[in-house]
Short mmCIF file of C-alpha atoms in Angstrom, two decimals:
data_model
loop_
_atom_site.label_atom_id
_atom_site.label_comp_id
_atom_site.label_asym_id
_atom_site.label_seq_id
_atom_site.Cartn_x
_atom_site.Cartn_y
_atom_site.Cartn_z
CA MET A 1 14.02 -23.87 -28.67
CA SER A 2 10.39 -22.53 -28.40
CA GLY A 3 8.40 -22.20 -25.13
CA SER A 4 8.55 -20.83 -22.12
CA THR A 5 10.80 -21.52 -19.45
CA PRO A 6 9.25 -22.81 -16.19
CA ARG A 7 10.58 -20.94 -13.01
CA THR A 8 12.86 -22.66 -10.87
CA SER A 9 12.84 -20.52 -7.89
CA THR A 10 10.46 -17.49 -6.64
CA PRO A 11 11.57 -14.38 -8.09
CA ARG A 12 13.06 -11.53 -4.80
CA THR A 13 11.37 -8.62 -6.34
CA VAL A 14 8.75 -6.75 -5.78
CA HIS A 15 7.04 -4.28 -8.32
CA LEU A 16 5.91 -0.41 -7.88
CA GLY A 17 3.88 1.32 -10.19
CA VAL A 18 5.09 4.67 -10.75
CA TYR A 19 3.11 7.30 -12.55
CA ASP A 20 2.50 11.45 -12.18
CA THR A 21 0.33 12.07 -9.15
CA LEU A 22 0.88 9.12 -7.39
CA ALA A 23 -0.27 9.46 -3.55
CA ASP A 24 3.60 9.12 -1.72
CA TRP A 25 2.03 7.73 1.45
CA GLU A 26 0.32 4.86 0.31
CA THR A 27 3.38 2.18 -0.04
CA GLY A 28 6.20 3.41 1.75
CA HIS A 29 5.89 1.04 4.08
CA ALA A 30 5.50 -1.99 2.01
CA THR A 31 8.11 -0.81 0.29
CA ALA A 32 10.46 -0.10 3.17
CA TRP A 33 9.73 -3.34 4.72
CA LEU A 34 9.98 -5.88 1.67
CA ALA A 35 13.45 -4.20 1.92
CA ARG A 36 14.53 -3.95 4.83
CA ALA A 37 13.15 -8.40 4.32
CA GLY A 38 15.62 -8.57 1.20
CA PHE A 39 13.47 -8.39 -1.93
CA GLU A 40 14.65 -5.58 -4.29
CA ILE A 41 12.36 -2.96 -4.86
CA ARG A 42 11.87 -1.93 -8.83
CA THR A 43 9.84 0.59 -10.18
CA VAL A 44 7.79 0.40 -12.92
CA GLY A 45 6.67 3.77 -15.00
CA PRO A 46 4.14 3.92 -18.01
CA GLY A 47 7.68 4.72 -19.93
CA THR A 48 11.36 5.26 -18.38
CA ASP A 49 10.31 9.41 -18.53
CA PRO A 50 10.88 11.11 -14.98
CA VAL A 51 7.33 10.68 -12.84
CA THR A 52 6.23 13.47 -10.41
CA SER A 53 4.48 12.50 -7.25
CA ILE A 54 1.08 14.18 -5.03
CA GLY A 55 3.95 15.32 -3.08
CA GLY A 56 6.52 16.51 -5.59
CA LEU A 57 8.71 13.95 -5.30
CA ARG A 58 10.54 13.00 -9.40
CA ILE A 59 10.96 9.24 -9.55
CA VAL A 60 12.80 8.08 -12.82
CA PRO A 61 11.56 4.61 -13.18
CA ASP A 62 13.98 1.77 -13.01
CA LEU A 63 11.72 0.55 -16.45
CA ALA A 64 8.55 0.39 -18.61
CA LEU A 65 5.25 -0.82 -17.66
CA ALA A 66 5.60 -3.20 -21.68
CA GLU A 67 8.85 -4.52 -19.96
CA LEU A 68 7.23 -6.18 -17.42
CA ARG A 69 6.63 -9.68 -16.98
CA PRO A 70 4.88 -11.70 -14.34
CA GLU A 71 7.55 -14.55 -14.00
CA ASP A 72 10.26 -11.56 -12.92
CA SER A 73 8.48 -10.23 -10.00
CA ALA A 74 7.02 -11.65 -6.81
CA MET A 75 4.32 -8.67 -6.89
CA LEU A 76 2.77 -6.12 -7.91
CA LEU A 77 2.35 -2.59 -5.88
CA LEU A 78 -0.42 -0.16 -7.76
CA PRO A 79 -0.33 2.88 -5.28
CA GLY A 80 -3.12 5.53 -5.70
CA ALA A 81 -3.03 8.48 -8.03
CA ASP A 82 -5.41 11.19 -9.30
CA LEU A 83 -5.07 9.70 -13.07
CA TRP A 84 -6.73 6.63 -11.87
CA ASP A 85 -9.96 9.16 -11.76
CA THR A 86 -9.16 11.84 -14.14
CA SER A 87 -8.20 9.78 -17.30
CA ASP A 88 -7.49 6.26 -18.96
CA ASP A 89 -3.66 6.50 -18.82
CA LEU A 90 -2.90 4.39 -16.24
CA ALA A 91 -5.38 1.26 -17.69
CA PRO A 92 -2.38 -0.18 -18.85
CA PHE A 93 -1.17 -0.65 -15.31
CA ALA A 94 -5.10 -2.13 -14.21
CA ALA A 95 -4.32 -4.12 -17.79
CA THR A 96 -0.73 -5.97 -16.61
CA ALA A 97 -2.39 -6.63 -13.11
CA ARG A 98 -4.89 -8.83 -14.69
CA THR A 99 -1.50 -10.49 -16.57
CA PHE A 100 -0.15 -10.82 -13.09
CA LEU A 101 -2.98 -12.45 -11.73
CA ASP A 102 -3.97 -15.11 -14.36
CA ALA A 103 0.22 -16.22 -13.84
CA GLY A 104 -0.68 -16.42 -10.19
CA VAL A 105 1.37 -13.48 -8.66
CA PRO A 106 0.30 -11.21 -6.53
CA VAL A 107 -0.50 -7.87 -7.20
CA ALA A 108 -1.84 -5.42 -4.69
CA ALA A 109 -3.17 -2.02 -5.27
CA ILE A 110 -4.23 0.65 -2.78
CA CYS A 111 -6.85 4.22 -3.45
CA GLY A 112 -7.49 4.78 -6.79
CA ALA A 113 -6.02 1.75 -7.77
CA THR A 114 -8.49 -0.10 -6.61
CA ALA A 115 -11.17 1.75 -9.30
CA GLY A 116 -8.72 0.98 -12.25
CA LEU A 117 -8.58 -2.52 -11.36
CA ALA A 118 -12.74 -2.21 -10.43
CA ARG A 119 -12.97 -1.08 -14.67
CA GLU A 120 -10.63 -4.05 -15.23
CA GLY A 121 -13.44 -6.41 -13.71
CA LEU A 122 -10.81 -7.52 -11.21
CA LEU A 123 -13.16 -7.00 -8.42
CA ASP A 124 -16.06 -8.44 -10.04
CA ASP A 125 -16.02 -11.88 -7.85
CA ARG A 126 -13.66 -11.15 -5.41
CA PRO A 127 -13.67 -9.88 -1.87
CA HIS A 128 -12.21 -6.61 -2.11
CA THR A 129 -12.05 -2.90 -0.35
CA SER A 130 -11.64 0.26 -0.95
CA ALA A 131 -11.67 3.96 0.24
CA VAL A 132 -15.87 3.39 0.17
CA SER A 133 -17.82 1.34 -2.03
CA PHE A 134 -19.57 4.19 -3.45
CA TYR A 135 -16.11 5.62 -4.99
CA LEU A 136 -15.78 1.75 -6.78
CA ALA A 137 -19.94 1.93 -7.56
CA ALA A 138 -19.29 4.91 -9.38
CA THR A 139 -17.15 3.03 -12.08
CA GLY A 140 -19.72 0.77 -13.00
CA TYR A 141 -18.21 -2.42 -12.05
CA ARG A 142 -20.74 -5.63 -11.25
CA GLY A 143 -18.61 -6.60 -7.80
CA GLY A 144 -20.39 -4.47 -4.83
CA ALA A 145 -21.53 -8.09 -3.84
CA HIS A 146 -18.09 -8.76 -2.66
CA TYR A 147 -17.15 -4.72 -0.88
CA VAL A 148 -15.99 -5.58 2.12
CA ASP A 149 -15.80 -2.46 5.02
CA THR A 150 -12.70 -2.98 6.56
CA ASP A 151 -9.19 -1.70 6.16
CA ALA A 152 -7.51 -4.16 3.83
CA VAL A 153 -8.88 -7.48 2.54
CA THR A 154 -6.51 -10.24 1.05
CA ALA A 155 -8.41 -13.07 -1.42
CA GLY A 156 -6.02 -15.16 -2.92
CA ASP A 157 -3.65 -13.22 -5.05
CA LEU A 158 -5.23 -10.15 -4.75
CA ILE A 159 -4.94 -7.31 -1.81
CA THR A 160 -6.86 -3.79 -1.63
CA ALA A 161 -7.18 -1.34 0.46
CA GLY A 162 -8.09 2.64 1.06
CA PRO A 163 -6.11 5.68 1.09
CA THR A 164 -6.09 5.82 4.67
CA GLU A 165 -4.70 2.52 5.70
CA PRO A 166 -0.91 2.30 4.56
CA VAL A 167 0.14 0.88 7.59
CA ALA A 168 -2.95 -2.11 7.12
CA PHE A 169 -1.89 -2.22 2.90
CA ALA A 170 1.82 -3.16 4.21
CA ARG A 171 0.32 -5.99 6.78
CA GLU A 172 -1.29 -7.49 4.29
CA VAL A 173 1.32 -7.35 1.49
CA LEU A 174 4.41 -8.49 4.46
CA GLY A 175 2.44 -11.40 5.65
CA ARG A 176 1.54 -12.23 1.99
CA MET A 177 5.26 -12.05 1.12
CA GLY A 178 6.66 -13.60 4.25
CA ALA A 179 8.75 -10.64 5.19
CA PHE A 180 6.87 -11.15 8.95
CA GLN A 181 4.07 -13.57 9.98
CA GLY A 182 2.27 -14.81 12.93
CA ALA A 183 2.46 -12.49 16.14
CA GLN A 184 5.99 -11.00 14.80
CA LEU A 185 3.65 -9.92 12.01
CA ASP A 186 1.04 -8.45 14.95
CA ALA A 187 3.63 -6.33 17.08
CA TRP A 188 4.89 -4.57 13.49
CA TYR A 189 1.01 -3.66 12.76
CA ARG A 190 0.77 -2.89 16.41
CA LEU A 191 3.84 -0.80 16.62
CA PHE A 192 3.20 1.47 13.69
CA HIS A 193 -1.07 1.54 13.87
CA ASP A 194 -1.20 1.57 17.82
CA SER A 195 1.76 2.81 18.61
CA ASP A 196 2.49 0.36 21.05
CA PRO A 197 5.79 0.26 22.17
CA ALA A 198 5.75 -3.11 24.18
CA ALA A 199 5.25 -3.94 20.12
CA TYR A 200 8.86 -2.96 19.48
CA GLU A 201 10.09 -5.44 21.57
CA GLU A 202 8.20 -8.51 20.48
CA LEU A 203 8.94 -7.53 17.37
CA ASN A 204 12.68 -7.35 17.74
CA ALA A 205 12.46 -10.68 19.83
#
């Protein structure tokens, strides 16, 4: 029997790109709270060999990028890494992001990963943000008119944020995945971004 099998349900697995020099601090809020909301977090490396983060954490990927299929995933998370700006080694992750978006599966990119998406042409026609506008402009992309100077941006199935905004990034991811919504999502953000003690009770009400 040929042809693809239609989705019968939405996957509950979120895939996290992991690669040498990845920025440890950028996706921790998102992955921790997605896991608490019942999502399985699986790591995806260039291969299955261990990788090492900026902070020296050694991570053994659950699967190789070549094995990843959009139909098996609820979202692809791409953290920043020095490698986004120093080589083309991570370009296959940006190409995979294109495949995900074409399939209607959300992608969330932060810091250097936004530059990778810019080089792939994925930010040319979508509202987006990053560290600063001229960081993306240096990639030669054509999406400067769509740059938004804010903490994080959700544009359809694409979420972007800069390196200093891991909490805002997580807010957009958690909202997109339905982990928190409405007043509860706002309370989560006020607790972890603003250290608002009143938000704790609201979040756990």
